[in-house]
Amino acid sequence: MSQKPKPSHGLVVCPGCAEPLESGDRFCGACGYDLSAAPAAETGPDRPTVAIGTPVNWPDAPPRESGSLSTMTQHPGDLPGTDSGGHDLPAAAPAAAGDFELAAPDPRAAVRVDDPVPAPAPVPVPASAQGPAPDPAAAPAAGLCVACRAGRVDTDGYCENCGHAQPRERDHMERELGGVAAVSDRGLRHHRNEDAFAVSSTTLPDGSPATLAVVCDGVSSATRPDEASAAAAEAAGAVLCAALPRGTHPQQAMHEAIVAASEAVNSLAEPAGEGEPHRNAPACTIVGSVVADGLLVVGWVGDSRAYWVPDDRATPAARLTEDDSWAAQMVAAGLMNEAEAYADERAHAITGWLGADAYELDPHTVAFKPDRSGVVVVCTDGLWNYAEGPEDMARVVPPDAADRPLHSARVLVGHALDGGGHDNITVALVPFAVPPQGAGSA
């Protein structure tokens, strides 16, 4: 479970008196300078900060066809992908047999289609959006105790005979829909499951399929992290299911989904009353993936991850996300290698999250065009702590994951439980298929 760090101003010395500072200082100890008013440290050029409500600069939709009520569309697979800074992906050199290739950007501009298409196909509702999110503290329906199989379960969720606490609905959740699947488990050390997910399948305006998965991890040091993750997953899944059938580019849809998830978590914050101590606002991380017509889009904030695992295990797997965490910052700055950074007790202190007290909203999105079939593993650190490197993840993902995503998600959760189950565990699997060479539509 991710944890927030102490507020960090990114300054080494005080702007007022040049006195050395600690990362957690809020005021200068020498002159009393308010460090929250100091200019923020600059963000790297490849990861620009995006404020809430700032639109992504996608090209406008083309004009309507004469005599038609609909707007012309293009296939997402024909559109160029961009990196997390919004730049076109570079043209890839001819790949070696083991390379994970990104196709060269198409010269045509990306198209945003805002107008609804006449008679759209029904939009499936994500798992988390089917009615109100379950209360994690709610008692199970009255019945026999799962421990002694004799006593009745009281309304408080405990057996009247042996006193055993009954499992709650969110302790273990599974969902499979349209070829995409997810499993979430409380793990072996935590008293409740603070992860959440949404999986769904829908269609693009031309009728071609699109699958999506969103995974959220509640921040353990915040209040009501289970509610934050549930709200974020539900909001992001609903936005993706509504935007993709309209023709919105998948990468833009992912950006909008993360912004919506952030606003949903922000709405849970409650101002502290007079005389009450400060309370951390509800918070969570988020990672999502969309597979649509040859395009693979990933978006995230925090340290939940997405991995690419090809069907052909002779070719390398890849990690598709970069953590917003203390450890990642140490590695990027060249101060530690990856093994040293993630062995440190501060490794999982996150530098980006969704919540009212987040420093800034910095949604990262990236698009790929894989040249081979595989599966996208979307997960919280409850899993990747036990399979951190791409090659480690590839070893534990079953070979038939693309054909049996739910079974494979169960296997991955079992791998984390066998490793100790120190955290909540959530994983979604999104298959990505590349048509065989020479195959074409009728």
Coordinates of C-alpha atoms in Angstrom, one line a residue:
M1 CA 0.0 0.0 0.0
S2 CA 1.5 3.3 -1.0
Q3 CA 2.3 6.0 1.5
K4 CA 2.5 9.8 1.2
P5 CA 5.9 11.4 2.0
K6 CA 6.3 14.4 4.1
P7 CA 5.6 17.6 2.1
S8 CA 8.6 18.3 -0.1
H9 CA 9.5 21.7 -1.5
G10 CA 12.3 20.5 -3.7
L11 CA 14.7 23.2 -2.2
V12 CA 18.2 22.7 -0.9
V13 CA 18.6 26.1 0.7
C14 CA 16.1 28.8 1.9
P15 CA 15.4 31.4 -0.8
G16 CA 15.4 34.0 2.0
C17 CA 18.6 33.4 3.9
A18 CA 20.3 30.5 2.1
E19 CA 20.1 28.3 5.3
P20 CA 20.2 24.5 4.4
L21 CA 16.8 22.9 4.4
E22 CA 15.4 19.4 5.0
S23 CA 12.9 18.0 2.5
G24 CA 10.1 17.9 5.1
D25 CA 10.5 21.5 6.3
R26 CA 7.5 23.9 5.9
F27 CA 9.3 27.0 7.2
C28 CA 12.9 28.0 7.3
G29 CA 14.3 27.4 10.8
A30 CA 16.6 30.4 10.6
C31 CA 14.4 33.2 9.1
G32 CA 10.9 31.7 9.2
Y33 CA 10.5 31.9 5.3
D34 CA 7.2 30.2 4.2
L35 CA 8.5 27.4 1.9
S36 CA 5.1 26.7 0.5
A37 CA 5.3 30.1 -1.2
A38 CA 8.7 29.3 -2.8
P39 CA 8.8 28.6 -6.5
A40 CA 8.2 25.0 -7.3
A41 CA 11.0 22.9 -8.6
E42 CA 10.9 22.6 -12.4
T43 CA 9.4 19.4 -13.8
G44 CA 11.5 17.4 -16.3
P45 CA 10.8 18.1 -20.0
D46 CA 9.4 14.6 -20.6
R47 CA 6.9 14.7 -17.7
P48 CA 5.1 18.1 -17.8
T49 CA 2.7 18.8 -15.0
V50 CA -0.9 19.1 -16.1
A51 CA -3.2 21.1 -13.9
I52 CA -6.7 19.9 -13.2
G53 CA -9.0 21.0 -16.0
T54 CA -6.3 21.8 -18.5
P55 CA -7.3 20.1 -21.8
V56 CA -5.0 18.0 -23.9
N57 CA -4.2 19.7 -27.2
W58 CA -5.7 17.2 -29.6
P59 CA -6.6 18.2 -33.1
D60 CA -10.3 19.1 -33.8
A61 CA -12.6 16.6 -35.5
P62 CA -12.8 16.9 -39.3
P63 CA -16.0 18.5 -40.9
R64 CA -19.1 16.5 -41.3
E65 CA -19.7 14.6 -44.5
S66 CA -22.3 16.3 -46.7
G67 CA -25.8 15.1 -45.9
S68 CA -24.6 13.0 -42.9
L69 CA -25.3 13.6 -39.3
S70 CA -22.0 11.9 -38.2
T71 CA -18.5 13.1 -38.2
M72 CA -15.8 11.2 -40.1
T73 CA -13.6 9.0 -37.9
Q74 CA -10.3 7.2 -38.2
H75 CA -9.2 4.0 -36.6
P76 CA -7.1 4.5 -33.4
G77 CA -4.6 2.0 -34.9
D78 CA -4.0 4.5 -37.7
L79 CA -3.1 7.3 -35.3
P80 CA 0.3 8.1 -33.9
G81 CA 1.0 7.4 -30.3
T82 CA 2.7 9.9 -28.0
D83 CA 4.9 9.6 -24.9
S84 CA 4.0 11.0 -21.5
G85 CA 5.1 14.5 -22.5
G86 CA 2.7 14.6 -25.4
H87 CA 5.5 14.2 -28.1
D88 CA 5.2 11.8 -31.1
L89 CA 6.8 8.5 -30.5
P90 CA 10.0 8.2 -32.6
A91 CA 10.0 6.0 -35.7
A92 CA 11.4 2.6 -34.7
A93 CA 14.3 1.1 -36.5
P94 CA 13.8 -2.4 -37.8
A95 CA 13.4 -4.5 -34.7
A96 CA 15.7 -7.4 -33.8
A97 CA 14.0 -10.7 -33.1
G98 CA 13.7 -9.9 -29.4
D99 CA 12.8 -6.2 -29.5
F100 CA 9.5 -4.7 -28.3
E101 CA 8.8 -2.6 -31.3
L102 CA 6.8 0.7 -31.5
A103 CA 5.5 1.3 -35.0
A104 CA 6.4 4.6 -36.7
P105 CA 3.9 7.4 -36.2
D106 CA 1.3 7.7 -39.0
P107 CA 1.7 11.1 -40.8
R108 CA -2.1 11.7 -40.4
A109 CA -3.2 13.8 -37.5
A110 CA -4.9 12.4 -34.5
V111 CA -8.7 12.9 -34.6
R112 CA -10.9 13.9 -31.8
V113 CA -14.6 13.2 -32.4
D114 CA -16.8 14.9 -29.8
D115 CA -20.2 14.4 -31.5
P116 CA -22.1 11.3 -30.7
V117 CA -22.5 8.7 -33.4
P118 CA -26.1 7.9 -34.5
A119 CA -27.5 4.8 -32.8
P120 CA -24.4 4.0 -30.8
A121 CA -23.8 0.5 -29.6
P122 CA -24.8 -0.1 -25.9
V123 CA -22.1 0.8 -23.6
P124 CA -21.2 -1.9 -21.1
V125 CA -20.9 -0.6 -17.5
P126 CA -17.7 -1.3 -15.7
A127 CA -17.8 -3.7 -12.7
S128 CA -17.3 -0.9 -10.2
A129 CA -20.1 1.3 -11.8
Q130 CA -22.9 -1.2 -11.4
G131 CA -24.7 0.5 -8.6
P132 CA -23.2 2.1 -5.5
A133 CA -19.8 0.8 -4.3
P134 CA -20.2 -1.8 -1.5
D135 CA -19.6 -0.6 2.0
P136 CA -16.3 -2.3 3.0
A137 CA -17.5 -2.6 6.6
A138 CA -20.9 -4.0 5.7
A139 CA -21.7 -7.4 7.2
P140 CA -22.4 -10.3 4.9
A141 CA -25.9 -11.7 4.4
A142 CA -27.2 -13.8 7.2
G143 CA -26.1 -17.4 6.9
L144 CA -23.8 -20.1 8.3
C145 CA -20.4 -19.2 9.6
V146 CA -17.6 -20.0 7.2
A147 CA -15.4 -21.2 10.1
C148 CA -17.5 -23.5 12.2
R149 CA -20.3 -24.1 9.6
A150 CA -22.8 -24.3 12.6
G151 CA -23.4 -20.9 14.1
R152 CA -25.4 -18.1 12.5
V153 CA -23.8 -14.8 11.5
D154 CA -25.0 -11.8 13.5
T155 CA -25.7 -8.4 11.9
D156 CA -22.2 -7.2 13.1
G157 CA -20.5 -9.8 10.8
Y158 CA -19.4 -12.2 13.6
C159 CA -20.5 -15.8 14.3
E160 CA -22.9 -16.2 17.2
N161 CA -21.4 -19.6 17.9
C162 CA -17.6 -19.3 17.6
G163 CA -17.2 -15.5 17.3
H164 CA -15.3 -15.8 14.0
A165 CA -15.4 -12.6 11.8
Q166 CA -16.9 -13.3 8.4
P167 CA -15.2 -12.3 5.2
R168 CA -16.4 -9.0 3.7
E169 CA -17.4 -8.6 0.0
R170 CA -14.3 -6.6 -0.8
D171 CA -11.9 -9.1 0.8
H172 CA -11.8 -11.0 -2.5
M173 CA -13.3 -9.8 -5.8
E174 CA -13.2 -11.3 -9.3
R175 CA -14.5 -10.1 -12.6
E176 CA -14.2 -11.2 -16.2
L177 CA -15.9 -9.3 -19.1
G178 CA -15.3 -9.3 -22.8
G179 CA -11.9 -11.0 -22.6
V180 CA -10.5 -8.8 -19.8
A181 CA -10.3 -10.0 -16.2
A182 CA -9.3 -8.8 -12.8
V183 CA -8.9 -10.2 -9.3
S184 CA -8.4 -8.3 -6.0
D185 CA -7.6 -9.8 -2.7
R186 CA -7.1 -8.4 0.9
G187 CA -3.8 -10.3 1.3
L188 CA -2.6 -11.9 4.5
R189 CA -1.6 -8.9 6.7
H190 CA -4.2 -6.2 6.2
H191 CA -7.6 -6.0 7.9
R192 CA -9.4 -4.8 4.8
N193 CA -8.9 -4.5 1.1
E194 CA -8.2 -0.9 0.1
D195 CA -7.7 -1.7 -3.7
A196 CA -10.4 -1.4 -6.3
F197 CA -10.7 -2.1 -10.1
A198 CA -13.0 -1.6 -13.1
V199 CA -12.8 -3.8 -16.2
S200 CA -15.1 -3.6 -19.2
S201 CA -15.3 -4.0 -23.0
T202 CA -17.0 -1.6 -25.4
T203 CA -16.9 -0.7 -29.1
L204 CA -15.5 2.1 -31.2
P205 CA -17.7 4.0 -33.6
D206 CA -16.9 1.6 -36.4
G207 CA -18.0 -1.4 -34.2
S208 CA -14.5 -2.7 -33.5
P209 CA -13.9 -3.9 -29.9
A210 CA -12.1 -2.0 -27.2
T211 CA -11.1 -3.4 -23.8
L212 CA -10.1 -1.5 -20.7
A213 CA -8.9 -2.1 -17.1
V214 CA -8.4 0.4 -14.3
V215 CA -6.7 -0.5 -11.0
C216 CA -6.5 1.8 -7.9
D217 CA -4.6 1.4 -4.7
G218 CA -5.7 3.3 -1.6
V219 CA -3.0 5.3 0.2
S220 CA -2.7 3.7 3.6
S221 CA -1.7 6.9 5.4
A222 CA -4.8 8.8 4.3
T223 CA -8.3 8.6 5.7
R224 CA -10.9 6.2 4.0
P225 CA -8.4 4.9 1.4
D226 CA -10.9 2.1 0.5
E227 CA -13.5 4.7 -0.5
A228 CA -10.9 6.7 -2.5
S229 CA -9.9 3.7 -4.6
A230 CA -13.5 2.6 -5.2
A231 CA -14.5 6.1 -6.3
A232 CA -11.5 6.5 -8.6
A233 CA -12.0 3.2 -10.3
E234 CA -15.7 3.7 -10.8
A235 CA -15.2 7.2 -12.3
A236 CA -12.4 6.3 -14.6
G237 CA -14.1 3.2 -15.9
A238 CA -17.3 5.1 -16.6
V239 CA -15.5 7.9 -18.5
L240 CA -13.6 5.4 -20.7
C241 CA -16.8 3.5 -21.5
A242 CA -18.6 6.7 -22.5
A243 CA -15.7 8.3 -24.4
L244 CA -14.4 5.4 -26.6
P245 CA -17.8 4.8 -28.4
R246 CA -18.0 8.5 -29.2
G247 CA -14.7 8.3 -31.1
T248 CA -12.5 10.0 -28.6
H249 CA -8.9 9.1 -29.1
P250 CA -8.0 6.4 -26.5
Q251 CA -5.1 8.4 -25.2
Q252 CA -7.2 11.5 -24.7
A253 CA -10.0 9.3 -23.1
M254 CA -7.4 7.9 -20.7
H255 CA -6.3 11.5 -19.7
E256 CA -9.9 12.5 -19.2
A257 CA -10.6 9.3 -17.1
I258 CA -7.7 10.1 -14.7
V259 CA -8.9 13.7 -14.3
A260 CA -12.4 12.4 -13.5
A261 CA -11.0 9.9 -11.1
S262 CA -9.1 12.7 -9.3
E263 CA -12.2 14.8 -9.0
A264 CA -14.1 11.9 -7.6
V265 CA -11.5 11.4 -4.9
N266 CA -11.3 15.1 -4.2
S267 CA -15.1 15.1 -3.6
L268 CA -14.6 12.7 -0.6
A269 CA -12.5 15.2 1.4
E270 CA -14.1 16.7 4.4
P271 CA -12.8 19.9 6.0
A272 CA -11.6 19.5 9.5
G273 CA -13.9 21.1 12.1
E274 CA -12.9 23.8 14.6
G275 CA -10.6 22.3 17.1
E276 CA -10.2 19.0 15.2
P277 CA -6.7 17.8 14.2
H278 CA -5.7 17.9 10.6
R279 CA -6.7 14.8 8.7
N280 CA -5.2 13.5 5.5
A281 CA -7.7 13.6 2.7
P282 CA -8.7 10.3 1.0
A283 CA -6.2 9.4 -1.6
C284 CA -5.2 6.6 -4.0
T285 CA -3.0 5.8 -7.0
I286 CA -4.3 4.8 -10.4
V287 CA -3.2 2.9 -13.5
G288 CA -5.3 2.0 -16.5
S289 CA -4.9 0.4 -19.9
V290 CA -7.0 0.5 -23.1
V291 CA -6.5 -1.8 -26.0
A292 CA -8.3 -0.6 -29.2
D293 CA -7.7 -1.5 -32.9
G294 CA -4.0 -2.0 -32.7
L295 CA -3.3 0.7 -30.1
L296 CA -2.2 0.1 -26.5
V297 CA -2.7 3.1 -24.2
V298 CA -1.5 3.2 -20.6
G299 CA -2.2 6.0 -18.0
W300 CA -1.2 6.4 -14.4
V301 CA -0.5 8.5 -11.3
G302 CA 1.4 7.0 -8.5
D303 CA 3.3 3.7 -8.2
S304 CA 0.8 1.2 -9.5
R305 CA 2.2 -0.4 -12.7
A306 CA 1.5 -1.8 -16.1
Y307 CA 3.7 -4.5 -17.7
W308 CA 3.8 -5.9 -21.3
V309 CA 4.3 -9.6 -21.5
P310 CA 4.4 -11.1 -25.0
D311 CA 2.9 -14.4 -25.9
D312 CA 6.3 -15.5 -27.3
R313 CA 8.3 -15.6 -24.1
A314 CA 11.5 -15.8 -26.1
T315 CA 11.0 -12.0 -26.7
P316 CA 11.5 -9.6 -23.8
A317 CA 8.8 -8.2 -21.5
A318 CA 8.6 -4.5 -20.7
R319 CA 7.5 -2.2 -17.9
L320 CA 5.2 0.5 -19.4
T321 CA 5.0 2.9 -16.5
E322 CA 7.4 4.9 -14.4
D323 CA 6.7 5.2 -10.6
D324 CA 5.8 8.5 -9.0
S325 CA 7.9 7.5 -5.9
W326 CA 10.9 8.3 -3.9
A327 CA 12.8 5.3 -5.2
A328 CA 12.2 6.2 -8.8
Q329 CA 13.4 9.8 -8.1
M330 CA 16.6 8.5 -6.6
V331 CA 17.3 6.2 -9.6
A332 CA 16.4 9.0 -12.1
A333 CA 18.8 11.4 -10.3
G334 CA 21.6 8.8 -10.4
L335 CA 21.9 8.8 -6.6
M336 CA 21.1 5.0 -6.2
N337 CA 20.8 2.0 -8.5
E338 CA 17.3 0.4 -8.6
A339 CA 18.2 -2.4 -6.2
E340 CA 19.5 0.1 -3.6
A341 CA 16.6 2.5 -4.0
Y342 CA 13.8 -0.2 -3.6
A343 CA 15.6 -1.7 -0.6
D344 CA 15.3 1.6 1.3
E345 CA 12.5 2.0 3.8
R346 CA 11.5 5.2 1.9
A347 CA 11.1 3.4 -1.4
H348 CA 7.3 3.4 -1.5
A349 CA 6.8 7.0 -0.4
I350 CA 4.9 8.3 -3.4
T351 CA 5.3 11.7 -5.0
G352 CA 2.1 11.6 -7.0
W353 CA -1.4 10.5 -6.1
L354 CA -5.1 11.4 -6.5
G355 CA -6.6 13.3 -3.6
A356 CA -7.5 16.8 -2.4
D357 CA -4.1 17.3 -0.8
A358 CA -2.0 16.1 -3.8
Y359 CA 0.6 18.6 -4.7
E360 CA -0.5 18.7 -8.3
L361 CA -2.3 16.4 -10.7
D362 CA 0.2 15.0 -13.1
P363 CA -1.5 12.4 -15.3
H364 CA 0.9 10.4 -17.4
T365 CA -0.3 8.7 -20.6
V366 CA 1.6 6.8 -23.2
A367 CA 0.6 5.0 -26.4
F368 CA 2.2 1.9 -28.0
K369 CA 1.7 -0.1 -31.2
P370 CA 3.1 -3.5 -30.4
D371 CA 4.2 -5.6 -33.4
R372 CA 3.2 -8.9 -31.7
S373 CA 0.5 -10.4 -29.5
G374 CA 0.7 -10.4 -25.7
V375 CA -1.0 -9.4 -22.5
V376 CA -1.0 -6.2 -20.4
V377 CA -0.6 -6.8 -16.7
V378 CA -2.2 -3.9 -14.7
C379 CA -1.5 -4.2 -11.0
T380 CA -0.8 -2.6 -7.6
D381 CA 2.4 -3.0 -5.7
G382 CA 0.8 -5.8 -3.8
L383 CA 1.7 -7.9 -6.8
W384 CA 4.8 -6.3 -8.3
N385 CA 6.6 -6.4 -5.0
Y386 CA 6.9 -10.1 -5.7
A387 CA 7.7 -9.8 -9.4
E388 CA 9.3 -6.4 -9.8
G389 CA 11.3 -6.7 -13.0
P390 CA 9.6 -7.3 -16.4
E391 CA 11.4 -10.6 -16.7
D392 CA 10.2 -11.6 -13.2
M393 CA 6.6 -10.7 -14.2
A394 CA 6.9 -12.7 -17.4
R395 CA 8.0 -15.8 -15.5
V396 CA 4.9 -15.8 -13.3
V397 CA 2.3 -14.9 -15.9
P398 CA 0.9 -18.2 -17.3
P399 CA 1.7 -18.9 -21.0
D400 CA -2.0 -19.0 -21.8
A401 CA -2.8 -15.7 -20.1
A402 CA -4.3 -14.2 -23.3
D403 CA -6.8 -17.1 -23.6
R404 CA -7.5 -17.5 -19.9
P405 CA -7.2 -14.0 -18.3
L406 CA -9.3 -14.8 -15.2
H407 CA -7.4 -18.0 -14.4
S408 CA -4.1 -16.2 -14.9
A409 CA -5.1 -13.3 -12.7
R410 CA -5.9 -15.8 -10.0
V411 CA -2.4 -17.4 -10.5
L412 CA -0.7 -14.0 -10.1
V413 CA -2.7 -13.2 -6.9
G414 CA -1.7 -16.7 -5.6
H415 CA 2.0 -15.9 -6.4
A416 CA 1.8 -12.8 -4.2
L417 CA 0.0 -14.7 -1.4
D418 CA 2.6 -17.4 -1.5
G419 CA 5.3 -14.7 -1.3
G420 CA 3.9 -13.4 2.0
G421 CA 0.8 -11.3 1.0
H422 CA 2.0 -8.3 2.9
D423 CA -0.3 -5.9 1.0
N424 CA -3.6 -5.9 -0.8
I425 CA -3.2 -7.5 -4.2
T426 CA -5.0 -6.4 -7.4
V427 CA -4.2 -7.4 -10.9
A428 CA -6.1 -7.0 -14.3
L429 CA -5.1 -8.7 -17.5
V430 CA -5.8 -7.1 -20.9
P431 CA -5.0 -9.3 -23.9
F432 CA -3.6 -7.6 -27.0
A433 CA -3.8 -9.5 -30.3
V434 CA -2.0 -8.8 -33.5
P435 CA -3.6 -10.2 -36.7
P436 CA -1.4 -12.8 -38.4
Q437 CA 0.5 -11.5 -41.5
G438 CA -1.7 -11.5 -44.6
A439 CA -4.9 -11.6 -42.7
G440 CA -7.6 -9.1 -43.8
S441 CA -11.2 -8.3 -43.3
A442 CA -13.8 -9.7 -45.7

